[in-house]
C-alpha positions as a LaTeX table, in Angstrom:
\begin{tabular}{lrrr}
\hline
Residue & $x$ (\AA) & $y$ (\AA) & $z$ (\AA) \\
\hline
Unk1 & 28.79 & $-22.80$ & 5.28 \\
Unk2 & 31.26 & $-22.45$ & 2.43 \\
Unk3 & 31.84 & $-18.85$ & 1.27 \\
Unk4 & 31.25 & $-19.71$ & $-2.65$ \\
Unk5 & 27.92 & $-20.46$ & $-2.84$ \\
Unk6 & 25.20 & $-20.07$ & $-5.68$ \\
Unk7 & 22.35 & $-19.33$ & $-4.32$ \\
Unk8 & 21.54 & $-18.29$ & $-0.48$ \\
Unk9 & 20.92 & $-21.51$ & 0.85 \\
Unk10 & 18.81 & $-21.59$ & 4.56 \\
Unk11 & 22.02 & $-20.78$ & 6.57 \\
Unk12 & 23.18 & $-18.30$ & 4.68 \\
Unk13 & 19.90 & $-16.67$ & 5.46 \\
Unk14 & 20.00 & $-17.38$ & 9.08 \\
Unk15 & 23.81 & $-16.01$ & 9.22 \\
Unk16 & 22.51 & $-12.46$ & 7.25 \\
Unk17 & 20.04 & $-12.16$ & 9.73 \\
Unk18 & 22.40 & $-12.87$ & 12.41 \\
Unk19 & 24.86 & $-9.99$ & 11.25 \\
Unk20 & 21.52 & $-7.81$ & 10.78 \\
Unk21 & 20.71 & $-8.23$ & 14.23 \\
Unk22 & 23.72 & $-7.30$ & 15.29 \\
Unk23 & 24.45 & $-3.80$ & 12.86 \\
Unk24 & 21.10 & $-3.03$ & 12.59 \\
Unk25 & 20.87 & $-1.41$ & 15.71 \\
Unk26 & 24.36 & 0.28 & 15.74 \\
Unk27 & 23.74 & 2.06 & 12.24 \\
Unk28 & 20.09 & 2.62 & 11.95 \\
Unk29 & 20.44 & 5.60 & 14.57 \\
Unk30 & 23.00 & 7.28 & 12.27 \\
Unk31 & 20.64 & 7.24 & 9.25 \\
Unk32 & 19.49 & 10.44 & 7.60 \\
Unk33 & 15.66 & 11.61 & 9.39 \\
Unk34 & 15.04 & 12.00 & 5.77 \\
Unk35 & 14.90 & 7.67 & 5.17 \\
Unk36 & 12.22 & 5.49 & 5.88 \\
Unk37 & 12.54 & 2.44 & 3.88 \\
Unk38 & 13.17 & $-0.57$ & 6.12 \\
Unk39 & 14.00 & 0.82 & 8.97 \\
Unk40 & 12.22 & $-0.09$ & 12.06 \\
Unk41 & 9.87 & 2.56 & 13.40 \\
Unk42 & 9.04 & 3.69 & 9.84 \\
Unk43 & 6.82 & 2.86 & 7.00 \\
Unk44 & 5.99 & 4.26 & 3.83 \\
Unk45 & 3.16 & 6.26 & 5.29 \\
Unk46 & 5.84 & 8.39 & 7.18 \\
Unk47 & 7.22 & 8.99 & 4.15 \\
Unk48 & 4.14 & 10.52 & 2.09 \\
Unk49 & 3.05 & 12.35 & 4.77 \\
Unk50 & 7.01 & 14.11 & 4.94 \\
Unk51 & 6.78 & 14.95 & 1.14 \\
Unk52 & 3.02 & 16.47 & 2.34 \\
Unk53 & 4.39 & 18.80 & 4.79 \\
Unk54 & 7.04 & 20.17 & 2.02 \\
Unk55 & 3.79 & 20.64 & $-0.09$ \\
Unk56 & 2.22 & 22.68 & 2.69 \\
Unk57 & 5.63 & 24.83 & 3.02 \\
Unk58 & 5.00 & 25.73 & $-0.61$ \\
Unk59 & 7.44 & 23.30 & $-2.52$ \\
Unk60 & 5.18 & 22.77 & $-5.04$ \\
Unk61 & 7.58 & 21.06 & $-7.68$ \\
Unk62 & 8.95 & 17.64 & $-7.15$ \\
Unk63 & 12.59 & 16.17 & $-8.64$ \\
Unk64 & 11.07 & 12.59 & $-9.17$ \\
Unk65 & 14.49 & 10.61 & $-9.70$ \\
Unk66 & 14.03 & 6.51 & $-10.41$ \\
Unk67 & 17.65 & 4.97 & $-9.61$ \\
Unk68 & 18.29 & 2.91 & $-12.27$ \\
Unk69 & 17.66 & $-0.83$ & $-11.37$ \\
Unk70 & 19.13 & $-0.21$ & $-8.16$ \\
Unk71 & 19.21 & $-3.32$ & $-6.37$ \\
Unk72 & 20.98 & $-4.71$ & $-9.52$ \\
Unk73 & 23.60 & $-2.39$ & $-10.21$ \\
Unk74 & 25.00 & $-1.54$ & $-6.89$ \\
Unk75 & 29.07 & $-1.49$ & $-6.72$ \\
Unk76 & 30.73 & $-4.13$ & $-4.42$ \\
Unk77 & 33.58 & $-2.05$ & $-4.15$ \\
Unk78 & 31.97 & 1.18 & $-3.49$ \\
Unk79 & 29.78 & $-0.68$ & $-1.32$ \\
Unk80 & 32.63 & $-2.12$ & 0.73 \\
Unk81 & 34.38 & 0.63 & 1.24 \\
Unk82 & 31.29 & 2.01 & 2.95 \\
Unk83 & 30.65 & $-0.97$ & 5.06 \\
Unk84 & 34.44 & $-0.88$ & 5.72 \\
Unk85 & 34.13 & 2.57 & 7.22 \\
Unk86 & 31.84 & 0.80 & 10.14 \\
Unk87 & 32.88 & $-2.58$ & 10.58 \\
Unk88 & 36.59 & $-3.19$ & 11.77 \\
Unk89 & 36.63 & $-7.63$ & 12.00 \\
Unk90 & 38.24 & $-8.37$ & 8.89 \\
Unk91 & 36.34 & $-11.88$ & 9.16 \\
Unk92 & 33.06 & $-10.08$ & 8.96 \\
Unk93 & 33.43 & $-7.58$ & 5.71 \\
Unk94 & 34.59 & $-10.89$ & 4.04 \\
Unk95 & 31.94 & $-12.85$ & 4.83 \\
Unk96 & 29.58 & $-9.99$ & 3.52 \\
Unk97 & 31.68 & $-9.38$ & 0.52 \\
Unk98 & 31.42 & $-13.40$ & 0.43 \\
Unk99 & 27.29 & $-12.79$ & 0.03 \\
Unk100 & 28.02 & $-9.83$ & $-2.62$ \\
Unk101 & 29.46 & $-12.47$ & $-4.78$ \\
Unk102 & 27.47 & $-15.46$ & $-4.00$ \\
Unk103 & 25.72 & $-15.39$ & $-7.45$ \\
Unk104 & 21.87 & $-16.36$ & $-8.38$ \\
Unk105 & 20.16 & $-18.84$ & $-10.39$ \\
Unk106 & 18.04 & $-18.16$ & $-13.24$ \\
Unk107 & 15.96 & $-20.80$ & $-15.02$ \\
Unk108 & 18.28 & $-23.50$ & $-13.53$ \\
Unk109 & 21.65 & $-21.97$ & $-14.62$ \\
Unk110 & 24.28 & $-20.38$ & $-11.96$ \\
Unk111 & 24.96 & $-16.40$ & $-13.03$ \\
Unk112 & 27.43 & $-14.87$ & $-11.19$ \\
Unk113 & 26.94 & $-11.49$ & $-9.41$ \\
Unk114 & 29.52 & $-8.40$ & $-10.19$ \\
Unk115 & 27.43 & $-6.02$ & $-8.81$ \\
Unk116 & 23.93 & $-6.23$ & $-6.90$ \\
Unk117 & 22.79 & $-6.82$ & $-3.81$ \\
Unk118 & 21.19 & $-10.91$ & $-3.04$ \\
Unk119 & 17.92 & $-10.38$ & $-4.32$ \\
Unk120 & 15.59 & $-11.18$ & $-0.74$ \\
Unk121 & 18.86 & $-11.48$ & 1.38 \\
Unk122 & 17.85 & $-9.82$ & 4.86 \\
Unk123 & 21.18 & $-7.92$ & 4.61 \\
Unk124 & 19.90 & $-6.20$ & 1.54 \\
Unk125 & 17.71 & $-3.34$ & 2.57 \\
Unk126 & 20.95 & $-2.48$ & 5.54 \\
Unk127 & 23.38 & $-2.01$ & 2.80 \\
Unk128 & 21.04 & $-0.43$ & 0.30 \\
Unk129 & 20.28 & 2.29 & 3.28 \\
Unk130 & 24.28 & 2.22 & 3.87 \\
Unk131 & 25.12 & 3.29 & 0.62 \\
Unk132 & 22.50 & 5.84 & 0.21 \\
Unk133 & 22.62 & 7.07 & 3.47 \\
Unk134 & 25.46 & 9.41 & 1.11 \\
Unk135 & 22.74 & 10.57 & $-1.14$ \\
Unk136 & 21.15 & 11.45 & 1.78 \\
Unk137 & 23.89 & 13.34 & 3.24 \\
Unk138 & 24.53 & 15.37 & 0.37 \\
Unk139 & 21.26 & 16.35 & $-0.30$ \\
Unk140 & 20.99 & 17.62 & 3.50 \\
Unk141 & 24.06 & 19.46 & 3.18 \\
Unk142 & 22.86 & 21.29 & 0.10 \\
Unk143 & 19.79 & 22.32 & 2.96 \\
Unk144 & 16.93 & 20.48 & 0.44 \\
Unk145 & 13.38 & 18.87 & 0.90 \\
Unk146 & 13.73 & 15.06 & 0.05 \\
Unk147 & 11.79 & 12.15 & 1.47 \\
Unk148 & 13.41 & 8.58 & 0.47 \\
Unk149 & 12.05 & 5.22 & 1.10 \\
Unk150 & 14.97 & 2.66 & $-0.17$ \\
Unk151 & 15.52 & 3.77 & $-3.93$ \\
Unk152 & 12.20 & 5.84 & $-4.20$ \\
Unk153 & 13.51 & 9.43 & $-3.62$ \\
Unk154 & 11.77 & 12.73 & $-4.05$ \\
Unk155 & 13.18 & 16.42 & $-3.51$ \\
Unk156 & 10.80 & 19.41 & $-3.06$ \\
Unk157 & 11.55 & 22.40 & $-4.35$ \\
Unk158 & 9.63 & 26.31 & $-5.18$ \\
Unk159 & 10.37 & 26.05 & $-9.15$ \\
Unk160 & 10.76 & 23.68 & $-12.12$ \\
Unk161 & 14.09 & 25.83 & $-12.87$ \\
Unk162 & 15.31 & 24.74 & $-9.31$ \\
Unk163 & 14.04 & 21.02 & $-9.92$ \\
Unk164 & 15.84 & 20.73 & $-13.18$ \\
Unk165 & 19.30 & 22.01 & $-12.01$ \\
Unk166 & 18.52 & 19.60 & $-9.08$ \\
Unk167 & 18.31 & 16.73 & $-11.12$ \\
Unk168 & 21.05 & 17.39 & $-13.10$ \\
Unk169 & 23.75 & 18.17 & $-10.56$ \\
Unk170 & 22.07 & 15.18 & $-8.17$ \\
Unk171 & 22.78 & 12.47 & $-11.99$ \\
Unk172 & 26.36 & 13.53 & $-11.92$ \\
Unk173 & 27.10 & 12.95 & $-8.05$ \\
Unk174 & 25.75 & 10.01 & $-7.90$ \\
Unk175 & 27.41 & 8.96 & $-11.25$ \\
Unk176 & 30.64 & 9.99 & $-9.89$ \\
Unk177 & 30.66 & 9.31 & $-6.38$ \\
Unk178 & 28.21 & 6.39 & $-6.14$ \\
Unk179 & 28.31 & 4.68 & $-9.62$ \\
Unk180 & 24.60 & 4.87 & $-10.04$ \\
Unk181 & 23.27 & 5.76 & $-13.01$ \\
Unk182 & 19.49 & 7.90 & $-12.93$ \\
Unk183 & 16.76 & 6.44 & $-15.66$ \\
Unk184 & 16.11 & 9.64 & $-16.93$ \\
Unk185 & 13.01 & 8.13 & $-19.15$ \\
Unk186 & 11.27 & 7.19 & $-15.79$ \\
Unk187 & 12.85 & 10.67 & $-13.68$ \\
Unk188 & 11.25 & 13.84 & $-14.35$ \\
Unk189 & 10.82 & 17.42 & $-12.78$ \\
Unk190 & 7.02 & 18.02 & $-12.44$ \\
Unk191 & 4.04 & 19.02 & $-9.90$ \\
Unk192 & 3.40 & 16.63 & $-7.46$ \\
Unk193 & 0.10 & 15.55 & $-8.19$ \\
Unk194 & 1.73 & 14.50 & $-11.55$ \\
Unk195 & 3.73 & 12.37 & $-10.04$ \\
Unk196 & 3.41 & 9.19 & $-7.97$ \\
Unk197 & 4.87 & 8.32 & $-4.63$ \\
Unk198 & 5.20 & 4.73 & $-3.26$ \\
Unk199 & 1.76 & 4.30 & $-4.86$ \\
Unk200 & 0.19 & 8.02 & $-3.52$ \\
Unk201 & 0.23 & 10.94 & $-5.43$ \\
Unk202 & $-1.85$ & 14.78 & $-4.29$ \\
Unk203 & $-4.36$ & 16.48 & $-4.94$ \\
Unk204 & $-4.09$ & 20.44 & $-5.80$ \\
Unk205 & $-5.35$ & 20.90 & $-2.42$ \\
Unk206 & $-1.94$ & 19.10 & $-1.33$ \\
Unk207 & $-4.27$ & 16.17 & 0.27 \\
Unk208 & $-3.04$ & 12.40 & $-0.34$ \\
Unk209 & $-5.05$ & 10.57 & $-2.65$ \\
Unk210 & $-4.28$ & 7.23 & $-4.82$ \\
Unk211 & $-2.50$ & 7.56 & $-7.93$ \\
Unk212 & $-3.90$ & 6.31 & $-10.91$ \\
Unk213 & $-1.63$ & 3.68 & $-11.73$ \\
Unk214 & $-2.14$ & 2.01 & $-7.92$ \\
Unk215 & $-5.94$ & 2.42 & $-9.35$ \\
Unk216 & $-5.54$ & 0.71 & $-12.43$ \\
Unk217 & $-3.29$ & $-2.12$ & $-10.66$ \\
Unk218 & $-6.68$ & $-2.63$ & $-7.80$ \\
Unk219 & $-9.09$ & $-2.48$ & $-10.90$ \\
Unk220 & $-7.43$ & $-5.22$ & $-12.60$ \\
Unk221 & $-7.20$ & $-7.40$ & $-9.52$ \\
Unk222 & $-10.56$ & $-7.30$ & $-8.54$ \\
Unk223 & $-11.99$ & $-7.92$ & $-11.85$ \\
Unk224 & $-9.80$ & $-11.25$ & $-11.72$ \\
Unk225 & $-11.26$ & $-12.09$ & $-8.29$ \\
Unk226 & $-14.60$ & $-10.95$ & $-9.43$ \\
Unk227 & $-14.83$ & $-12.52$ & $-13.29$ \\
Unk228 & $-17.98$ & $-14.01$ & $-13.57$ \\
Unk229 & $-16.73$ & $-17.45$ & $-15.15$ \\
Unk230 & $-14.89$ & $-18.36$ & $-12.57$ \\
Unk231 & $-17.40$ & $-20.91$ & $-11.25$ \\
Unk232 & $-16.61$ & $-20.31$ & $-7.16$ \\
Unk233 & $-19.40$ & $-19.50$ & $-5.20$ \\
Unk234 & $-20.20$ & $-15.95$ & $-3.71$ \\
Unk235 & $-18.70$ & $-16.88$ & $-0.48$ \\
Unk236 & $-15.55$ & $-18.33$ & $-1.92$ \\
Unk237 & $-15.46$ & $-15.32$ & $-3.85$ \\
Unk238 & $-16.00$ & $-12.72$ & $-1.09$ \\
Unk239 & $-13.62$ & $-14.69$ & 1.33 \\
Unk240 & $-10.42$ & $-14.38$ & $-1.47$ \\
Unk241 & $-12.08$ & $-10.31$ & $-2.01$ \\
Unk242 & $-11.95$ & $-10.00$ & 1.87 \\
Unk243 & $-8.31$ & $-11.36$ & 2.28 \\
Unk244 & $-6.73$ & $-8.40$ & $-0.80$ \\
Unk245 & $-9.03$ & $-5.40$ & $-0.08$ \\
Unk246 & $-8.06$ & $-5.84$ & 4.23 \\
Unk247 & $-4.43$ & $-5.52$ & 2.56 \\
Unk248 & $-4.94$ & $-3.16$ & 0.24 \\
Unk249 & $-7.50$ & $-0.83$ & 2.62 \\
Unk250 & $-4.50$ & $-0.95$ & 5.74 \\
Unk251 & $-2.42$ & 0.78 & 2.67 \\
Unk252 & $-4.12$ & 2.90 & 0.45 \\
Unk253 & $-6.71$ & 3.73 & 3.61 \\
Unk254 & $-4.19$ & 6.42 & 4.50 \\
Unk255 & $-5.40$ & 8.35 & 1.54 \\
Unk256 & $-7.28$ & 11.85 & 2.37 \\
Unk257 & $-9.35$ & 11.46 & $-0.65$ \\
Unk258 & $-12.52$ & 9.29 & 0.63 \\
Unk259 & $-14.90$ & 9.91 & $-2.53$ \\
Unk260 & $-12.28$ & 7.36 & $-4.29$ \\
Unk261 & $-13.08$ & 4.56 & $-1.58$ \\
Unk262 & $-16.71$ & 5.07 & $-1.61$ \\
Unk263 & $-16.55$ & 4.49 & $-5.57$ \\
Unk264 & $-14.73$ & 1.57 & $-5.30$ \\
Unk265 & $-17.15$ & 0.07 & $-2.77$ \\
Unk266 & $-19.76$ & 0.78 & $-4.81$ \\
Unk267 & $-17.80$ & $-0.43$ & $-7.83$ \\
Unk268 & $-17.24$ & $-3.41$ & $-6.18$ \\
Unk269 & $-20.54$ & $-4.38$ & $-4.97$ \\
Unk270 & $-21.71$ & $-4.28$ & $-8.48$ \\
Unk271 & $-19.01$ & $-6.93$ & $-9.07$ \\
Unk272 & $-20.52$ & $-9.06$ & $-6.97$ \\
Unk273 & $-24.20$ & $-8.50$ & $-7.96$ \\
Unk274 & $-23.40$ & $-9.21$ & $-11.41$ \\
Unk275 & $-21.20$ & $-12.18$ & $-10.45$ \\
Unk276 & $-24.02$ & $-13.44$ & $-8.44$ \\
Unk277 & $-26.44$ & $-13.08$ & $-11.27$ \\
Unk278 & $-24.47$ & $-15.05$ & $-13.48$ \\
Unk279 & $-23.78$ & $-17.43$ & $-10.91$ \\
Unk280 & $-28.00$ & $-18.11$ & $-10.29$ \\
Unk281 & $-27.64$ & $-18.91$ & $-14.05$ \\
Unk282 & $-31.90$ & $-19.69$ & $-15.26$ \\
Unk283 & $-34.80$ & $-17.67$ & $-14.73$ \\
Unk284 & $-36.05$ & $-20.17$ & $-12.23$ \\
Unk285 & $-33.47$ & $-19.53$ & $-9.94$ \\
Unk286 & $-32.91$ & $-16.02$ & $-10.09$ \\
Unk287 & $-36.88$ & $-15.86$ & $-9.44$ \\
Unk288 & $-36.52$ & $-18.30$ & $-6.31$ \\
Unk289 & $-32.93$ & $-16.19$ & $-4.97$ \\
Unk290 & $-34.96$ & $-12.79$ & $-5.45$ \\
Unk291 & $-37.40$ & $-14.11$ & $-3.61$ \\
Unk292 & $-35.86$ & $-15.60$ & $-0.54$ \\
Unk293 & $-34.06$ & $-12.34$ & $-0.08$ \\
Unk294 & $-36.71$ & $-10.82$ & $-0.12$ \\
Unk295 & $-37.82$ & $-8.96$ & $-3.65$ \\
Unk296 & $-42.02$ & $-9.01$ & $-3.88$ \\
Unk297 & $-43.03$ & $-11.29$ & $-6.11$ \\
Unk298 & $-43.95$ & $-8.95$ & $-9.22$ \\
Unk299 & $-40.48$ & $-7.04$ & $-9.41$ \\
Unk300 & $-39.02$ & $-10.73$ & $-9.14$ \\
Unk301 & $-40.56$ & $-11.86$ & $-11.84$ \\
Unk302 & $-40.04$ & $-9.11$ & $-13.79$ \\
Unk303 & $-36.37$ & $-9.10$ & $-13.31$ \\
Unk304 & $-35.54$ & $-12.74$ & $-13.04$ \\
Unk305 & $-37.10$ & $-12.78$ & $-16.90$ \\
Unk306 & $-35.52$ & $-9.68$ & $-18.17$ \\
Unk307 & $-32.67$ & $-10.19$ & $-20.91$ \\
Unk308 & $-30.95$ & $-7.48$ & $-20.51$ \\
Unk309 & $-27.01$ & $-8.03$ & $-19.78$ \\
Unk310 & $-25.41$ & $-8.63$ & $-16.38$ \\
Unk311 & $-23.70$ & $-5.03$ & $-15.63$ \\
Unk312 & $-27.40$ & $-3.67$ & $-16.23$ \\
Unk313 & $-29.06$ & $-5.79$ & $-13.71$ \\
Unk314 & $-26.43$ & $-5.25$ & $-11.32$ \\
Unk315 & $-28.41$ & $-1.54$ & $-10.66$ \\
Unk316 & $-31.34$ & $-2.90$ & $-11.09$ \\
Unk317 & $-33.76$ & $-2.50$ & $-8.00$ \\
Unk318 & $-34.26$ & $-6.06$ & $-7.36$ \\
Unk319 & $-30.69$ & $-6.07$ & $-7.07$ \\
Unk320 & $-30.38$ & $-3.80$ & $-4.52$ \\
Unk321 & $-32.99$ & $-4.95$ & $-2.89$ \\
Unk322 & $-31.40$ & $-8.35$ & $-2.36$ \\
Unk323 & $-27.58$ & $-8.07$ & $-2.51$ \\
Unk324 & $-27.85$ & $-5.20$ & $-0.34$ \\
Unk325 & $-24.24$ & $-3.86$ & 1.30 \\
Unk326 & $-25.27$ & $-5.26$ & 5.03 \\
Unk327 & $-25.52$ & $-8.48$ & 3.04 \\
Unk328 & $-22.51$ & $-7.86$ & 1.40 \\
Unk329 & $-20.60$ & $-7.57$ & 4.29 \\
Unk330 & $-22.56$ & $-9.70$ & 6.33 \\
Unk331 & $-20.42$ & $-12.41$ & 4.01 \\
Unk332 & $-17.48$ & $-11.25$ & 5.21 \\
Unk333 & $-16.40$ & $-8.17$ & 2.93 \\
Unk334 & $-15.21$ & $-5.76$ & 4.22 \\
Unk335 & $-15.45$ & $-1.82$ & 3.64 \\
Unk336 & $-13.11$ & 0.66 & 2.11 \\
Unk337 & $-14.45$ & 3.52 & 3.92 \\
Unk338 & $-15.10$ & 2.74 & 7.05 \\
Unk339 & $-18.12$ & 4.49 & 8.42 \\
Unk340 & $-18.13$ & 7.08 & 11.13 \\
Unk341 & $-17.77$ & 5.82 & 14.39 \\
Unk342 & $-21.36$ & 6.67 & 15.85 \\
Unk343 & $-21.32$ & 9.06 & 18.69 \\
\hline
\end{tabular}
């Protein structure tokens, strides 16, 4: 493999995840308790449920600081000298210093790489957790509340006074001593349940529940799957649904709010009553569908020649009677709140 590459070719990716292999296990014990981004053992989860317990304790304001484009701004030589600090084999810190400045391609044209981290190298996430592993340091030694998953850090404190000379002091160190500059548009000093938190945010009650923005993002997605001109049949349609929501329900499932899941199921199911109405097109067919699922003839009728729009009819009772949920998820979709386990 030659050293001054453009782009991580398929070697260079199996050598970074040789070298990962191999320092992985000697640092990842020396990491900060406080850090739970890529590091094996931990998820995200662990890291909500850390910033929960400082809610419990009564830090009830949060120093939400966004690290400026992180992954792109990192210093080599800072960097280096970190990994320098571990790694003795002069051979090795070159050929990682090699990967530094290996460069990237956009729209066809080589860019070279001053600073940064290989976008997708499997070395990345080590040496992002390297450098900060400092941040994490100092904030321990200053004895404060901070849960950090890669570049997403939060410190708990008792006041907003506390919080702000937090996030000032906390800009200037890592200005100075890590070159990394805080977006202080995007950072703020607030309540937690202001705030959002790899996709969480809390209630007052300090429960977890879905922040609005990780709403808005599953809104918009399942209106795609679910837009009733797509032309795919209910099946097709349920089978691409099932595939996102068994994603989406292992993540946001850990939420402590369950009235939100229940309206999105219900939300959802109207989707797919409305798509299926459309889908059935004339009043011939909806009349024969309603029928074979089982609507009495009258309320078929009546339905099958109402004109009233396609969100309407999707509460209608012939609807419901027809599309019920066990038919739902008879197709194959699956819940977002789970029912109780029957005792």
């Amino acid at each position: 493999m030659q050293l001054d590459v453009i782009v991580p070719t398929a070697v260079d990716r199996v050598i970074q995840q040789a070298i990962l292999l191999v320092l992985s296990p000697q640092w990842d014990d020396t990491f900060s308790e406080h850090s739970f981004g890529f590091r094996p053992g931990r998820s995200a989860h662990d890291a909500v449920a850390q910033a929960q317990t400082y809610l419990e304790e009564g830090c009830t304001w949060v120093v939400d600081m966004d690290l400026e484009k992180f992954f792109d701004r990192v210093n080599h030589d800072v960097l280096m000298s970190r990994v320098a600090r571990r790694v003795q084999d002069k051979r090795l810190l070159k050929l990682i210093r090699a990967f530094l400045n290996s460069g990237v391609m956009i729209d066809g044209l080589a860019e070279a790489t001053p600073e940064g981290t290989p976008q997708g190298g499997p070395l990345s996430p080590l040496l992002s957790n390297l450098l900060l592993d400092d941040l994490d340091r100092e904030l321990a030694s200053r004895g404060l509340r901070f849960a950090r998953y890669a570049d997403d850090c939060n410190i708990y404190v008792k006041s907003q006074r506390a919080g702000e000379r937090v996030l000032q002091s906390v800009t200037r160190w890592l200005a100075t001593k890590l070159r990394l500059q805080v977006n202080q548009s995007k950072s703020a000093v607030d309540r937690p349940w202001k705030r959002k938190f790899l996709g969480f945010t809390f209630t007052t009650q300090r429960q977890r529940s879905i922040a609005p923005a990780s709403r808005v993002k599953f809104k918009k997605r399942i209106r795609k799957l679910t837009k009733r001109n797509r032309g795919a049949s209910l099946v097709q349609v349920v089978s691409e649904l099932r595939s996102y929501l068994l994603g989406w329900r292992g993540y946001f499932g850990f939420c402590q709010t369950p009235s939100v899941l229940r309206n999105f199921d219900s939300w959802i199911h109207r989707r797919l009553r409305s798509y299926a109405w459309k889908q059935w097109k004339t009043g011939n067919r909806r009349f024969a569908e309603l029928r074979r699922l089982g609507v009495e003839k009258d309320l078929a009728a009546r339905t099958a020649g109402s004109r009233k729009r396609y969100w309407h009819l999707s509460r209608s009772p012939a609807l419901n009677i027809s599309l019920t949920r066990a038919y739902l998820i008879g197709l194959g979709l699956p819940l977002l709140l789970e029912p109780e386990p029957k005792v």
